[in-house]
XYZ file of C-alpha atoms in Angstrom:
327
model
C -21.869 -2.595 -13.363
C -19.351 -1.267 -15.704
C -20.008 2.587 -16.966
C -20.565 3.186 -20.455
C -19.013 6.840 -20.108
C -15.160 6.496 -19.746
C -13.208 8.438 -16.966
C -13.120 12.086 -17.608
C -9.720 13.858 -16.140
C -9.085 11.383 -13.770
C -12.936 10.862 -12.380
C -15.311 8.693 -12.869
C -18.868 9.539 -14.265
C -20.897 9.187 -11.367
C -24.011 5.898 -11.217
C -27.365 7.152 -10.102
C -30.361 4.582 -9.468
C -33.858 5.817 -10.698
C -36.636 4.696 -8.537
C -39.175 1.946 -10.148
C -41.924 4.416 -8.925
C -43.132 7.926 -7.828
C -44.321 10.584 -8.273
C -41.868 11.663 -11.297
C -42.786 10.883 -14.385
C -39.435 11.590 -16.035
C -35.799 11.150 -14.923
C -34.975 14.514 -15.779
C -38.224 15.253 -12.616
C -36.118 12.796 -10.251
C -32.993 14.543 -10.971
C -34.481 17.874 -10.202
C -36.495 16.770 -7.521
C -33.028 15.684 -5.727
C -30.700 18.725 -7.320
C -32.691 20.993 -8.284
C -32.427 23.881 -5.473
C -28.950 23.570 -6.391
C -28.475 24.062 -10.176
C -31.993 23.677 -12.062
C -30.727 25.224 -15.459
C -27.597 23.157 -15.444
C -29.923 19.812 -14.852
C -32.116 21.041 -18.486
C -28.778 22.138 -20.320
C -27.238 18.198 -19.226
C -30.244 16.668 -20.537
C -30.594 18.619 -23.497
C -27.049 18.203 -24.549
C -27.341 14.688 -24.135
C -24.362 14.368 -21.794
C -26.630 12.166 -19.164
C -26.921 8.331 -20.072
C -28.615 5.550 -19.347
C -27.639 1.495 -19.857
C -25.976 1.142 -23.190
C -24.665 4.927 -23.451
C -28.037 6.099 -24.395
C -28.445 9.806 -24.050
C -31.199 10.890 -22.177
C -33.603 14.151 -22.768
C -35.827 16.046 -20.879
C -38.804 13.275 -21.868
C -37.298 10.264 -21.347
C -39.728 8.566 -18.879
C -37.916 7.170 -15.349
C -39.115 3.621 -15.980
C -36.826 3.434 -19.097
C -33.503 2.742 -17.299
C -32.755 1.474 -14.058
C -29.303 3.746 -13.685
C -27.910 6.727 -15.182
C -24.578 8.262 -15.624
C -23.229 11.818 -16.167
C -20.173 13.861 -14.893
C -20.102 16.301 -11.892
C -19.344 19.549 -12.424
C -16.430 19.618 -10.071
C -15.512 22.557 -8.041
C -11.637 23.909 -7.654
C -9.311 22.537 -5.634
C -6.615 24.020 -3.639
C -3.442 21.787 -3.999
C -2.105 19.873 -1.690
C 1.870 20.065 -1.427
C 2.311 16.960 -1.043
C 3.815 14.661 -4.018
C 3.519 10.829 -4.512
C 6.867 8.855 -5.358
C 6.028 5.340 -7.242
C 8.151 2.628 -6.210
C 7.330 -0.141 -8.424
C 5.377 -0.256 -11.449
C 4.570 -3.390 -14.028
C 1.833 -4.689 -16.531
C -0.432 -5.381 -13.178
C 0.982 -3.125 -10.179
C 1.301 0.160 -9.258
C 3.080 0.615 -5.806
C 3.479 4.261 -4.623
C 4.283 5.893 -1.473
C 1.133 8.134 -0.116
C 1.998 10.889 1.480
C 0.075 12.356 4.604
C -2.846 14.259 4.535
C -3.712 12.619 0.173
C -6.745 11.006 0.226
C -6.416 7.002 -1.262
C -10.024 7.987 -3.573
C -11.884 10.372 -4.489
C -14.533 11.893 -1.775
C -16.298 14.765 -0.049
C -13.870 18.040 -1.001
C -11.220 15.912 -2.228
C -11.249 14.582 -5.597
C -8.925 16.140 -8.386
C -6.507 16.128 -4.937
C -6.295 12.333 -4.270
C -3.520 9.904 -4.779
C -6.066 7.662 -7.223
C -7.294 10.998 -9.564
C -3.210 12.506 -9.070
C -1.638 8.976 -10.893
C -4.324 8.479 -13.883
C -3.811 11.867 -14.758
C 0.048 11.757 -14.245
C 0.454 8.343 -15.674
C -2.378 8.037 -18.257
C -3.527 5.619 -16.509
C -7.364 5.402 -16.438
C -8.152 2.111 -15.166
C -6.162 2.191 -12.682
C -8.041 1.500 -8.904
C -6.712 1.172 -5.321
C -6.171 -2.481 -4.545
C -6.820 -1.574 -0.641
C -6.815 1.775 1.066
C -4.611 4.147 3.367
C -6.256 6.781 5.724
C -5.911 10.515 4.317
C -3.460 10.905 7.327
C -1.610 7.769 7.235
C 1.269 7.657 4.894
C 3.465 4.843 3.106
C 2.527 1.519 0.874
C -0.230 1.672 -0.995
C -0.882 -0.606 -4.325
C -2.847 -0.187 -7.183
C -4.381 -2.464 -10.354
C -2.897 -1.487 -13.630
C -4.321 -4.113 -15.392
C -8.368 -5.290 -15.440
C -7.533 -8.884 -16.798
C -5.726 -9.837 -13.364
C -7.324 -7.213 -10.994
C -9.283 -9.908 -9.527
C -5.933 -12.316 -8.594
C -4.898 -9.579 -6.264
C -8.062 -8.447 -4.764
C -8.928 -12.569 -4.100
C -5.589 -11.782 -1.921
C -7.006 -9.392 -0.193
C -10.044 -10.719 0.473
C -8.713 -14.220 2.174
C -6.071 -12.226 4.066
C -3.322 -13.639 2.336
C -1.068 -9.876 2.059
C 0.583 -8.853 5.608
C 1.372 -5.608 6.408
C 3.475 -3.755 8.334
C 2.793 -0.300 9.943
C 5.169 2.152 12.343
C 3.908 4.837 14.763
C 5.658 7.195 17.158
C 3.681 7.626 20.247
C 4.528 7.968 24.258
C 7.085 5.597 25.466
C 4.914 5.259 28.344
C 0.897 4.737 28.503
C -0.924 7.973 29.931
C -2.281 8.040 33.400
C -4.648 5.861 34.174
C -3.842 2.994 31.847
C -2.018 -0.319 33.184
C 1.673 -0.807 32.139
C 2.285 -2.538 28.498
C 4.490 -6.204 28.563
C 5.721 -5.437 24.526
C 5.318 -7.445 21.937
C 1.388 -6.776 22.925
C -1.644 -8.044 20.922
C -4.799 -6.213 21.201
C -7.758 -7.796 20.263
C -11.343 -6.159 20.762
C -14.602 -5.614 18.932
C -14.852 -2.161 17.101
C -17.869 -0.553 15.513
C -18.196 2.612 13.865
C -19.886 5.271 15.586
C -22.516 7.076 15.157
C -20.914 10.297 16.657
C -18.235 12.613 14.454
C -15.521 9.983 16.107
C -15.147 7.191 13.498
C -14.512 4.153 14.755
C -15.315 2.608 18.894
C -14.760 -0.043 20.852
C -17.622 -1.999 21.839
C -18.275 -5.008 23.475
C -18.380 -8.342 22.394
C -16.685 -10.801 19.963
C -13.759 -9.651 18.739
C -13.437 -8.559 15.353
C -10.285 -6.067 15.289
C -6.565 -7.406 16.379
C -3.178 -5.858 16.032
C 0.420 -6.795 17.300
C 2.515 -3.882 18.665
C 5.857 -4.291 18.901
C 8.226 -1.406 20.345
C 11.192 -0.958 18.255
C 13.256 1.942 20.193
C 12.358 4.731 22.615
C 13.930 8.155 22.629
C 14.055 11.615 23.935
C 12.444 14.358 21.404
C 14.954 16.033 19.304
C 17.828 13.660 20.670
C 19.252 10.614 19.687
C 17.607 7.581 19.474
C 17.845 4.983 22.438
C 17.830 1.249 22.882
C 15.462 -0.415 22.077
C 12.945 -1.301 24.228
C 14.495 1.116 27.104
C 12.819 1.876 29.990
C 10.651 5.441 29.560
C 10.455 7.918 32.325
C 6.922 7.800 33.891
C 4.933 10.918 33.023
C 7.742 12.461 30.495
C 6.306 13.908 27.835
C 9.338 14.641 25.993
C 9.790 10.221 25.895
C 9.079 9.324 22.748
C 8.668 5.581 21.296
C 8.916 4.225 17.570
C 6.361 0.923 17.845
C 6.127 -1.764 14.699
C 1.933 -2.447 14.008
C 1.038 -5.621 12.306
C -2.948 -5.445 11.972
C -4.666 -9.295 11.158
C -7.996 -7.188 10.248
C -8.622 -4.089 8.144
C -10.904 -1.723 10.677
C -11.380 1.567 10.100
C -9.323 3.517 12.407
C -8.039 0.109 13.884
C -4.528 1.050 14.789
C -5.412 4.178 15.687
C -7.825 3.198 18.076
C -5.807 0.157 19.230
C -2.492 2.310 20.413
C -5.369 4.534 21.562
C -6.760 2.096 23.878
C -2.650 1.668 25.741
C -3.003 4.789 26.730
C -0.674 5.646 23.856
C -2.195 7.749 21.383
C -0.260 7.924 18.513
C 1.969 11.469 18.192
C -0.641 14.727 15.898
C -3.913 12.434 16.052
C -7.216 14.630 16.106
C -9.104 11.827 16.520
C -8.091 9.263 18.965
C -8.310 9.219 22.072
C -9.581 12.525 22.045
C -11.352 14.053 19.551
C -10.114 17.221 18.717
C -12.144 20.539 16.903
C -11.523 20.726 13.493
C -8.871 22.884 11.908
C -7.306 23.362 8.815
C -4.201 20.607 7.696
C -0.773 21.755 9.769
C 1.483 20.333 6.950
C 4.428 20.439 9.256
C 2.408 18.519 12.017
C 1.538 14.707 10.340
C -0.359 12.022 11.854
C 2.915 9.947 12.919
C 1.873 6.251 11.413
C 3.051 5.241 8.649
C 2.462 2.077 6.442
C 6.252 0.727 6.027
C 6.177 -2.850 4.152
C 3.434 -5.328 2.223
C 4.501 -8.385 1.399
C 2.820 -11.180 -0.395
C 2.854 -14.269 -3.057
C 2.483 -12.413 -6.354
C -0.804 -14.398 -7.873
C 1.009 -13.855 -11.486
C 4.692 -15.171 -11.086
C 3.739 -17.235 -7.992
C 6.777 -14.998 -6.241
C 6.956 -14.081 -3.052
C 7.093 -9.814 -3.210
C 7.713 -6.975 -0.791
C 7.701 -3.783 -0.932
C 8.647 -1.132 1.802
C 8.219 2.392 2.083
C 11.068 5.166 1.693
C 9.308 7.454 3.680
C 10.142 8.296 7.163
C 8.043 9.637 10.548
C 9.118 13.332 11.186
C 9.435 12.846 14.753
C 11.713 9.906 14.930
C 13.506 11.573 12.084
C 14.063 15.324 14.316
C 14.801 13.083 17.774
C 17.624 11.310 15.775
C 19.383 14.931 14.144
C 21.860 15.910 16.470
């Protein structure tokens, strides 16, 4: 359902459902019943400056009875935000796309204590772009490719893409060149295929058992000592070194939360600053200098408009593989 308030510095209003009953006999009583202990005299000024709506851009006051619309929109107030110092470099951009490198630790959307500080609220307000909306999503740690719709006529010829599978992608970590005690030796190119879940714990995403519904192919591109050069690829890592480092190449064939995370998790070969997986870690503020070491290189896919086949690859590079390869 499409709002009838337009986006307001980047944000969209937010979509409340009224309930068909209760014991409120006004929306302006639901409201406070659900925010009220929060801001009551904010709730009556809203209402009385008309600046909440129902279906049509109607304006709602304090009398408007809760059976007269089914949703209602209005604006948060939103609280400040410390900047992130990060900065998002576009790659491509045309009458449909928006392509952009995400840095780490930028948030795809909008959510929780992030909103005027994520990469979707950063470009409308930077390109004037108000419709614009994620075509797919990057974790707030992950880094690299990520597109976006520029254009609602043809929004739905890229997201039918996503939906059937049709765009592949192509991810790079830096983890251990070896798995960690305990964990059986790895035979590279691997594919890991299991059935993940998320969890009802603080730790996002599980493995569980039964069909599988998550798969990945991991590929080891080079292995290398920490802060020296690079080696061959696919060269034999001394066992128990913590110091040997691998660059692997992910290619996911489902969209889990967490997946590759989880999946170079389950090796034995957590990937190189991750809080989560396979242990998780207390929380602490962002170390900007420390990144979650994955990174989404390359998307490739038939463009629906020009019936093209289109790639685009990330500029961006992993900080450790980067500091093992500076003499």
């Amino acid at each position: 359902m499409q709002s009838p308030l337009p986006v307001r510095d980047g944000v969209n209003a937010t979509r409340l459902r009224l309930p068909e009953e209760g014991p409120w006999d006004t929306a302006m009583d639901y409201m406070m019943h659900r925010w009220g202990h929060i801001d009551p005299q904010g709730i009556e000024d809203r209402f009385d400056a008309g600046e909440i709506v129902g279906e049509g851009g109607i304006p709602l006051d304090r009398s408007t009875p809760l059976q007269d619309h089914t949703f209602i929109w209005y604006y948060r107030s939103l609280p400040p935000e410390t900047r992130i110092p990060v900065e998002i470099s576009i790659l491509h951009q045309d009458h449909h796309l928006l392509v952009v490198d995400k840095p780490h630790f930028l948030p795809t959307t909008p959510g929780g204590t992030y909103i005027q500080e994520s990469a979707l609220v950063r470009l409308r307000n930077q390109l004037e772009l108000p419709d614009l909306i994620p075509m797919h999503r990057l974790d707030r740690m992950t880094a690299g490719v990520l597109l976006f719709s520029t254009n609602p006529q043809t929004r739905g010829k890229y997201q039918v893409l996503f939906e059937k599978r049709q765009v592949q992608k192509e991810y790079e970590c830096v983890s251990a060149a070896e798995p960690a005690p305990g964990h059986a030796a790895v035979d590279f190119p691997v594919v890991v295929r299991n059935r993940m879940t998320k969890s009802r714990s603080y730790l996002l995403a599980e493995v569980v058992d039964g069909e599988p519904n998550a798969e990945t192919r991991i590929e080891r591109l080079e292995t290398f000592d920490a802060g020296t050069s690079l080696g061959a690829a696919g060269a034999a890592a001394a066992p128990g070194d913590p110091a040997r480092l691998a660059r692997y190449r992910l290619e996911p064939h489902t969209g889990k939360t967490h997946q590759l995370r989880v999946h170079m998790a389950s090796l034995g070969l957590g990937i190189i600053n991750d809080a989560f997986y396979p242990e998780l870690l207390d929380k602490a503020p962002d170390d900007y200098g420390k990144p979650l070491q994955l990174l989404a290189r390359g998307i490739r896919f038939v463009d629906p408009i020009t019936g093209k086949p289109v790639e685009y690859r990330s500029g961006l590079e992993l900080g450790e593989a980067v500091r093992a390869s500076t003499p």
